[in-house]
Coordinates of C-alpha atoms in Angstrom, one line a residue:
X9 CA 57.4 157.1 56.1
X10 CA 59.6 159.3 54.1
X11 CA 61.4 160.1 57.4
X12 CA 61.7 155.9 57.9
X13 CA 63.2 155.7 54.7
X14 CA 65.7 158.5 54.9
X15 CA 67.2 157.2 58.0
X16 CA 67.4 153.6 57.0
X17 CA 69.3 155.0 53.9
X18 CA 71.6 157.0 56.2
X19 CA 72.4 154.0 58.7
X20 CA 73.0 151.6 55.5
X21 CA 75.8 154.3 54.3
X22 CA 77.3 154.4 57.7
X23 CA 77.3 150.5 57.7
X24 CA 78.7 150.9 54.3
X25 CA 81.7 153.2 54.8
X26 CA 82.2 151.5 58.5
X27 CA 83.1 148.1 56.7
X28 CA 85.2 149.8 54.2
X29 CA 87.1 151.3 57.1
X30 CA 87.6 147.9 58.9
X31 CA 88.4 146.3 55.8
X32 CA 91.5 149.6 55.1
X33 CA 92.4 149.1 58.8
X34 CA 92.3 144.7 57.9
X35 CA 94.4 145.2 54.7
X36 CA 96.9 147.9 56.4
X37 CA 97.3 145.5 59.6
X38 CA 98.3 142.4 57.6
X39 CA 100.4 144.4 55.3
X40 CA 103.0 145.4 58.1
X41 CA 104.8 144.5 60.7
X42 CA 104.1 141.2 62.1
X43 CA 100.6 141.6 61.3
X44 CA 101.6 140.7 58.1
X45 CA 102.5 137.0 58.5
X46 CA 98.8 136.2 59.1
X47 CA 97.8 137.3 55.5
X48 CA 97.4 134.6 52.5
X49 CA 100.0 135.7 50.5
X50 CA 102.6 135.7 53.6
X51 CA 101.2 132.3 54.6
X52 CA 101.7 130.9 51.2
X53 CA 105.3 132.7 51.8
X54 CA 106.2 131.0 54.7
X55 CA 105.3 127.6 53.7
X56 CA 107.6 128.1 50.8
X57 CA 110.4 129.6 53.3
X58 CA 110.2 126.6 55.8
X59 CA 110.5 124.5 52.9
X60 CA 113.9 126.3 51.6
X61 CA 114.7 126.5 55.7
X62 CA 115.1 122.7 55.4
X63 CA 116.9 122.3 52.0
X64 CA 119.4 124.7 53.3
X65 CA 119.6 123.2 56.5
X66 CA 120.0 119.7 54.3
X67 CA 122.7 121.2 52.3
X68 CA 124.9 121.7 55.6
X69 CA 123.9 117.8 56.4
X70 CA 125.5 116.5 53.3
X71 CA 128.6 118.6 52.9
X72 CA 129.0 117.8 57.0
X73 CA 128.8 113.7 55.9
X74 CA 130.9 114.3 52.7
X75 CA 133.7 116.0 55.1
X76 CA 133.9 114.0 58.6
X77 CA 132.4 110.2 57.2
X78 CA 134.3 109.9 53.8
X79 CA 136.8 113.3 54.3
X80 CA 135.8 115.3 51.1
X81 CA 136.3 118.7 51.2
X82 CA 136.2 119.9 47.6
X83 CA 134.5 123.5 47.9
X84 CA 134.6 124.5 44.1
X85 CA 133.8 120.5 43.0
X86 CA 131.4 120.5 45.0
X87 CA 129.5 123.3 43.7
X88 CA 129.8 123.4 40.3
X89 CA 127.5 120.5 39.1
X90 CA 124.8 123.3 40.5
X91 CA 125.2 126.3 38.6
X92 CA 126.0 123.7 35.5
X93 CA 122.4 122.7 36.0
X94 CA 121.0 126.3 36.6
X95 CA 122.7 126.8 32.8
X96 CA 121.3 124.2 31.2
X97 CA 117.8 124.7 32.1
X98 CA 117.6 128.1 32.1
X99 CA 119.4 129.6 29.3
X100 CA 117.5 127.9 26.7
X101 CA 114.3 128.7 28.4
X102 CA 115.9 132.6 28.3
X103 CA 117.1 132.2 24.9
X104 CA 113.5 131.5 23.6
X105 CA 111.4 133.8 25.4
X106 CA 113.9 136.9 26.1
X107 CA 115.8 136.6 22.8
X108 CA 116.2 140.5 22.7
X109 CA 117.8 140.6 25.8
X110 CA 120.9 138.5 24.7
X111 CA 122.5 141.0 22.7
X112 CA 122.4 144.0 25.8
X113 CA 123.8 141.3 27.8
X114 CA 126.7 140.5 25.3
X115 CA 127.7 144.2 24.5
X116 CA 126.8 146.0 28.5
X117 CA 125.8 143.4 31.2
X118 CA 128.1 140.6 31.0
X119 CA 130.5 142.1 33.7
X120 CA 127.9 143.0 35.7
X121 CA 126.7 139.1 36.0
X122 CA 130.2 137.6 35.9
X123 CA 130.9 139.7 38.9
X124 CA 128.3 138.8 41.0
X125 CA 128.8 135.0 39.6
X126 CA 132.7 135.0 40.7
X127 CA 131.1 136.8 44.1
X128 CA 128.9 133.5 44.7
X129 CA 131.1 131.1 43.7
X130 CA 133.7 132.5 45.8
X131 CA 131.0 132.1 48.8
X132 CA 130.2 128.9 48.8
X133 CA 133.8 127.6 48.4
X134 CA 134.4 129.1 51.9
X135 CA 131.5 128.3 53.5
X136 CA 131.8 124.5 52.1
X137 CA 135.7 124.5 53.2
X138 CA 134.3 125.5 57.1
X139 CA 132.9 122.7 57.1
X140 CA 136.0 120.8 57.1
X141 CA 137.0 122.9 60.5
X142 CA 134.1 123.4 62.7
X143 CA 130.9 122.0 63.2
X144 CA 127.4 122.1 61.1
X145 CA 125.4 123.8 64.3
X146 CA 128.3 126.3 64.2
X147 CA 128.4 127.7 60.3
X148 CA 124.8 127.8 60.2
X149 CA 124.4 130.2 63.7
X150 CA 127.1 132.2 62.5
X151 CA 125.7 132.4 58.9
X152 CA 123.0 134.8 60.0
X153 CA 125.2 137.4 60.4
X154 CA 124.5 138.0 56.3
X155 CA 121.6 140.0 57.7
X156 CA 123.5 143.1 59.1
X157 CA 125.9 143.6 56.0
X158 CA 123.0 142.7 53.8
X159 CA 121.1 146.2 55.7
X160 CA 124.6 148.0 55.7
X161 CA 125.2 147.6 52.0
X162 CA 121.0 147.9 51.0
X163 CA 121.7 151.4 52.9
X164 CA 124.6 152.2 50.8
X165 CA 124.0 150.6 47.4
X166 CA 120.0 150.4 47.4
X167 CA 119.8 153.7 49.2
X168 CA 117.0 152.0 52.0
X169 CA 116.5 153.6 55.1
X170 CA 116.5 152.0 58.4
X171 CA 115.0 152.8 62.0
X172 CA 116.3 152.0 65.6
X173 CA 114.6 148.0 65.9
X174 CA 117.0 147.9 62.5
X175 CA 120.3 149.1 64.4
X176 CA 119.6 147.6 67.3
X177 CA 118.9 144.3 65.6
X178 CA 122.0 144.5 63.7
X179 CA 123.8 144.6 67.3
X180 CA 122.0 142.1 68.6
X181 CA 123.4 139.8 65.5
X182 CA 127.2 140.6 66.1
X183 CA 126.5 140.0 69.7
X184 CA 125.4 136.5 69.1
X185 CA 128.2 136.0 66.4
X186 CA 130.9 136.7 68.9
X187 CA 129.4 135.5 71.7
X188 CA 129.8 131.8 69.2
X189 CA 133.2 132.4 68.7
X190 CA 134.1 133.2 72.3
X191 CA 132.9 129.3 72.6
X192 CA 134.8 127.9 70.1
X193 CA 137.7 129.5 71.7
X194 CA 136.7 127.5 75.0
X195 CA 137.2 124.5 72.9
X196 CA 139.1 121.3 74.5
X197 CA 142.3 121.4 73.2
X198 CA 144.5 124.5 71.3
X199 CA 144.6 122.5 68.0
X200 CA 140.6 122.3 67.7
X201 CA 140.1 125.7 68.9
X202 CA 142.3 127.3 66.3
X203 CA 141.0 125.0 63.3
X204 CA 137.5 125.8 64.6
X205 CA 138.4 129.9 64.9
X206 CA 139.4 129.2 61.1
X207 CA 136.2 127.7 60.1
X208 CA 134.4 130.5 61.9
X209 CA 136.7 133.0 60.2
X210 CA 135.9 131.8 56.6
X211 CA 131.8 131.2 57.4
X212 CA 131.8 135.3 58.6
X213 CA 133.4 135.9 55.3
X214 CA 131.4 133.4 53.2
X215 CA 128.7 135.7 55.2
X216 CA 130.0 139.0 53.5
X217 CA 130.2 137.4 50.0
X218 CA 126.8 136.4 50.0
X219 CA 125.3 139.5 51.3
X220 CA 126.8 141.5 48.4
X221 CA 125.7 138.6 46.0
X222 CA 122.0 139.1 47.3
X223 CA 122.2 143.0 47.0
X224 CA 123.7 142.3 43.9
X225 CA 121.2 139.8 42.3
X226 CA 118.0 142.3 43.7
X227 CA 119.7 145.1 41.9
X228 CA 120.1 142.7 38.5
X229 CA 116.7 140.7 38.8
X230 CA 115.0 144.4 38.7
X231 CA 116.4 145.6 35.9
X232 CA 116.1 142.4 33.6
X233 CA 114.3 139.1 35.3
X234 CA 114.9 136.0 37.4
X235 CA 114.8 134.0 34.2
X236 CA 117.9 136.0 33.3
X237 CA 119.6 136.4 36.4
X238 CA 119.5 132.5 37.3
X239 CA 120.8 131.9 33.2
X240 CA 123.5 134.2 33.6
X241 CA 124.8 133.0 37.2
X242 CA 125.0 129.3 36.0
X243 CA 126.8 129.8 32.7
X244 CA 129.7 132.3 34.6
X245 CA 129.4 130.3 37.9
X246 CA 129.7 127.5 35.8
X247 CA 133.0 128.6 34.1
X248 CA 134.2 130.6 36.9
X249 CA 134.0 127.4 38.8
X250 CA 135.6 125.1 36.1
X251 CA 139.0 127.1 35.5
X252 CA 139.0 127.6 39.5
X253 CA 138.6 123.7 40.1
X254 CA 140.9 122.6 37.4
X255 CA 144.2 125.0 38.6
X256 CA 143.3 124.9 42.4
X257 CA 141.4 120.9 42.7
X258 CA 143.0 118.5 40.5
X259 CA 144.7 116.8 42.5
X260 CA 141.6 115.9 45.3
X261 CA 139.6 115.1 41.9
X262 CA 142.1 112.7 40.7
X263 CA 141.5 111.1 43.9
X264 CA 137.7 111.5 44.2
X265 CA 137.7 109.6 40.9
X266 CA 140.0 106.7 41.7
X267 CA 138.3 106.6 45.3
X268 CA 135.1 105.7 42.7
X269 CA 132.2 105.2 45.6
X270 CA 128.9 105.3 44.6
X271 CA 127.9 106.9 48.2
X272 CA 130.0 109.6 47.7
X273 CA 128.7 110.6 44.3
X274 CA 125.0 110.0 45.2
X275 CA 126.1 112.7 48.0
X276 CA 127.8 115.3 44.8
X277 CA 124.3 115.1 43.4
X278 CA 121.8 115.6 46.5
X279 CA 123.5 118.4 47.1
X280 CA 123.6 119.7 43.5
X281 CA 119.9 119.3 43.5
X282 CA 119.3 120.7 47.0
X283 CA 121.8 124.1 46.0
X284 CA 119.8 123.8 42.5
X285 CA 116.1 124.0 44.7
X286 CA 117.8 126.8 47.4
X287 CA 118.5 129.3 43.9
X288 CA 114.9 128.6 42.5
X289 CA 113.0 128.7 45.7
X290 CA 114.3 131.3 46.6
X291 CA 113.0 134.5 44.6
X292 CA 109.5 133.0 44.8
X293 CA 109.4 133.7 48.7
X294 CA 111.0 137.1 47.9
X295 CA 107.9 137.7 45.6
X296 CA 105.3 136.6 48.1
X297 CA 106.6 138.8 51.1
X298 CA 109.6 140.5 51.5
X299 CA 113.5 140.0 52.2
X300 CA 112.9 140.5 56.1
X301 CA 109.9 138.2 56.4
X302 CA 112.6 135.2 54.5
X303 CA 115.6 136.0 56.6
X304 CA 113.0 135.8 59.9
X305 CA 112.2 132.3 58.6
X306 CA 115.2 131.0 57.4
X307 CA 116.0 131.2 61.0
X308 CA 114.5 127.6 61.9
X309 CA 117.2 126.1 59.6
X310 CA 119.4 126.4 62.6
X311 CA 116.6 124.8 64.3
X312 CA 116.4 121.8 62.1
X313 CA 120.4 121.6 61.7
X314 CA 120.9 121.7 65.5
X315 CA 118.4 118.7 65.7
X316 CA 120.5 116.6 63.6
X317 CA 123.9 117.6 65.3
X318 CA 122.1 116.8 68.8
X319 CA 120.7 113.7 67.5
X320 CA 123.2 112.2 65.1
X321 CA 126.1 113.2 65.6
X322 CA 125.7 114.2 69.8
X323 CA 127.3 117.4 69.2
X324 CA 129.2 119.1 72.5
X325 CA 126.7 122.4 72.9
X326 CA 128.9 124.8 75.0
X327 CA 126.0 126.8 77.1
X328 CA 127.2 130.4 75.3
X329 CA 125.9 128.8 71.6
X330 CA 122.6 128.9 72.8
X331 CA 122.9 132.7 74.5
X332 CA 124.7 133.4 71.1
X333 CA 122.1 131.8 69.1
X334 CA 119.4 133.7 71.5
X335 CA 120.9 136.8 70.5
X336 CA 120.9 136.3 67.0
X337 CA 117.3 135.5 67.1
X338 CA 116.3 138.3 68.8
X339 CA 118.2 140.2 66.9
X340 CA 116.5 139.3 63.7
X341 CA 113.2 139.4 65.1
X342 CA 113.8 143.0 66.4
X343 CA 114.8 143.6 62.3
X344 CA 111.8 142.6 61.0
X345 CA 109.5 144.2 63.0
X346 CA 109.4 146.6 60.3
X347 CA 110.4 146.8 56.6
X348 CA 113.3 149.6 55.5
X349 CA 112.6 152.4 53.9
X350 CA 113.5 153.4 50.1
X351 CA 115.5 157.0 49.8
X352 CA 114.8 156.9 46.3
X353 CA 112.1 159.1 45.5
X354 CA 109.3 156.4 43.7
X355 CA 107.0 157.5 40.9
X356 CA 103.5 157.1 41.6
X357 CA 101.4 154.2 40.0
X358 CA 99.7 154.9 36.8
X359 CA 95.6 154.7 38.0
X360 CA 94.1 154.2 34.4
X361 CA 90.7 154.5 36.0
X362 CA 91.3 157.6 37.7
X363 CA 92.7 159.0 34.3
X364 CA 89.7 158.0 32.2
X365 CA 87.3 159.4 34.7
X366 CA 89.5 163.0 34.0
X367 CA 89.2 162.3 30.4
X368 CA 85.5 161.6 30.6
X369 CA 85.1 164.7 32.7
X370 CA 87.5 166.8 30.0
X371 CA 85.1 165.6 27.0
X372 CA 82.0 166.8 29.4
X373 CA 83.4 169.9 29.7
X374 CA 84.3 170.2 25.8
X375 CA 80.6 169.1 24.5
X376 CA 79.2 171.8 27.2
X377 CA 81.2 174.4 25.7
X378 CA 80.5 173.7 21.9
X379 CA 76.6 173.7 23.3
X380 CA 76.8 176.7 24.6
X381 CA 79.0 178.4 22.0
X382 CA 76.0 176.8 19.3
X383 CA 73.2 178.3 21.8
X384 CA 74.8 181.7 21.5
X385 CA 74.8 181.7 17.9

C-alpha cells in the first residue's frame, strides 16, 4: 500500500514538472520568432497594426486626391493642423500629471525634442511633395526602405546587434527599392520619368528622415514618456511648421483660401485626424510586440494602397513593381524572423520574492545563532 502510494506521488511530480516544462517550452515558442505572432498580446498587436496599416495607407489616399483631383500640394500646410492637435491635447494632459518634468525639459531637453520635431516635420514635407510626382502605389513600396537605416542607425545609436536574416533582409529591401526605380525609369515619356525619379528621390529621403525620427523618439520615449514625447513633438512641430509655412507657403495659402472649397478643406482635416491616429496608434503596437513585428505588418498598407490605385485610379503596374515589391517583402520577412540584440550590458530585474526568501533565510540563520550562543551559556 505504502509502495502504491509512493509511486502515485512520484508519477503526479513527473506530471507536474512535465506540464511546467511544456508550458516554458509554450511561453518560449510564442515569445520568438514567428511563433510569437500567435500569442494574445501579439494578436491584440496586430489588430492594432492592421488598423494603423490602413490609416497610413488612407493618408497616401487623400494627399493622392488633394494633389492630382484639386492640384494641392502644400507639404508643410498640410501637416501642421496635426502636430497643432497633438499640442493641444497632450500638453495639458502632460502639464497636469508630469508637472516636474517641465522644468528638465525647459533647462536640458528642449533641443533634444526640437531636433527630432524639425527631423519629422522635415519628413513628411517630402514625402507629401512626392506625391505631386509619382504615384501613391510607388511612395508607399519605396517607403519601406525606413527598415534598413532604421537597423543601421539602431546598430550605431542604440548599440543593437544583428544576425545574417538581418543583413540579408536589409539587401533584400534595397534590391526591391531599386528594382522600383529601374521602372519608373521605363516610364512612357522622358518628362514623367524624370518627375517620377524626383518623387522617388525625395520618398527615399523622407525614408531616412523618418528612420532617425523613430530611433530618435525610442531613445526620448525611454528616458521620459509617450505622454511627453507626443506633447513635445506637436508644440515644436507645430512652430517649426508655422515659421516654415509662412516664409516658404504663402503664396499657395493665399490661394487655398481664395480657392475656399469645402471638399478640399474637409480633405485638410481627414488627414489631420488620420496623421493625428498614425502618432497615437502607433507606440501602443510598439508596447504590445516589438518594432519588427509593426514594420512586418505595416507591410499590407501597400497591399491596401495598391488596391485603390488598381481600382480607382487604374494605375499602369510595370511587371518589375511587383518583383520589387516581392523583394521588399521578403526582405522584411527575412528581418523579422528574429528580434536584434542589445550590446548594452542590461541589469538584471529586481526578484523581491527571491530577496525576501534570502532575508527570511538570513533572520533563520541569526535566531539559530543567538539560540545557540544562549544554550552555551
Amino acid at each position: 500500500m505504502v509502495n502504491n502510494y509512493t509511486k502515485n506521488s512520484q508519477k503526479d511530480k513527473n506530471d507536474s514538472e512535465t506540464e511546467k516544462k511544456t508550458e516554458l517550452i509554450k511561453d518560449k515558442l510564442f515569445s520568438q520568432g514567428l511563433f510569437g505572432m500567435f500569442s494574445k498580446p501579439y494578436l491584440k498587436a496586430a489588430c492594432l497594426a492592421q488598423i494603423l496599416s490602413l490609416v497610413i495607407s488612407g493618408t497616401g489616399v487623400v494627399n493622392t486626391e488633394l494633389s492630382e483631383t484639386y492640384k494641392i500640394n502644400i507639404p508643410t500646410a498640410q501637416s501642421i493642423l496635426n502636430y497643432l492637435i497633438l499640442s493641444i491635447i497632450f500638453v495639458p494632459s502632460f502639464l497636469i500629471k508630469e508637472k516636474s518634468a517641465a522644468k528638465r525639459i525647459i533647462l536640458k531637453s528642449y533641443w533634444k525634442y526640437f531636433l527630432i520635431a524639425f527631423i519629422d516635420v522635415e519628413a513628411n514635407y517630402l514625402i507629401i511633395k512626392a506625391y505631386s510626382l509619382t504615384n501613391v502605389t510607388t511612395i508607399q513600396v519605396i517607403d519601406a526602405f525606413i527598415l534598413p537605416i532604421t537597423l543601421i542607425l539602431s546598430y550605431f545609436i542604440l548599440k543593437q546587434s544583428f544576425q545574417k536574416n538581418h543583413v540579408l533582409g536589409v539587401l533584400g529591401c534595397l534590391s526591391g527599392c531599386g528594382l522600383i526605380i529601374a521602372a519608373d525609369l521605363m516610364a512612357k515619356t522622358d518628362e514623367e520619368g524624370i518627375h517620377r525619379i524626383t518623387g522617388d528621390v525625395l520618398c527615399l529621403i523622407s525614408s531616412v528622415l523618418y528612420a532617425m525620427s523613430n530611433v530618435g523618439a525610442e531613445i526620448l520615449i525611454k528616458e521620459s514618456s509617450k505622454r511627453e514625447y507626443l506633447a513635445m513633438i506637436g508644440t515644436f512641430g507645430t512652430v517649426i511648421s508655422a515659421f516654415q509655412m509662412l516664409i516658404f507657403e504663402r503664396e499657395q495659402i493665399r490661394d487655398l483660401i481664395k480657392f475656399n472649397d469645402i471638399p478640399v478643406w474637409s480633405l485638410f482635416a481627414f488627414e489631420s485626424f488620420l496623421m493625428f491616429l498614425v502618432y497615437t496608434i502607433l507606440p501602443l503596437v510598439v508596447e504590445r510586440s516589438s518594432a519588427a513585428f509593426l514594420n512586418l505588418n505595416l507591410l499590407s498598407s501597400d497591399f491596401y494602397t495598391a488596391i485603390y490605385g488598381f481600382v480607382f485610379k487604374n494605375f499602369k503596374i510595370n511587371a518589375m513593381y511587383f518583383f520589387g515589391f516581392g523583394c521588399i517583402l521578403f526582405g522584411t520577412i527575412l528581418y523579422c524572423l528574429s528580434e536584434p540584440k542589445n550590446r548594452k550590458p542590461t541589469p538584471q530585474p529586481i526578484n523581491e520574492s527571491e530577496i525576501n526568501k534570502q532575508s527570511d533565510q538570513l533572520n533563520e540563520v541569526d535566531k539559530l545563532s543567538t539560540d545557540y550562543e544562549l544554550f552555551k551559556v
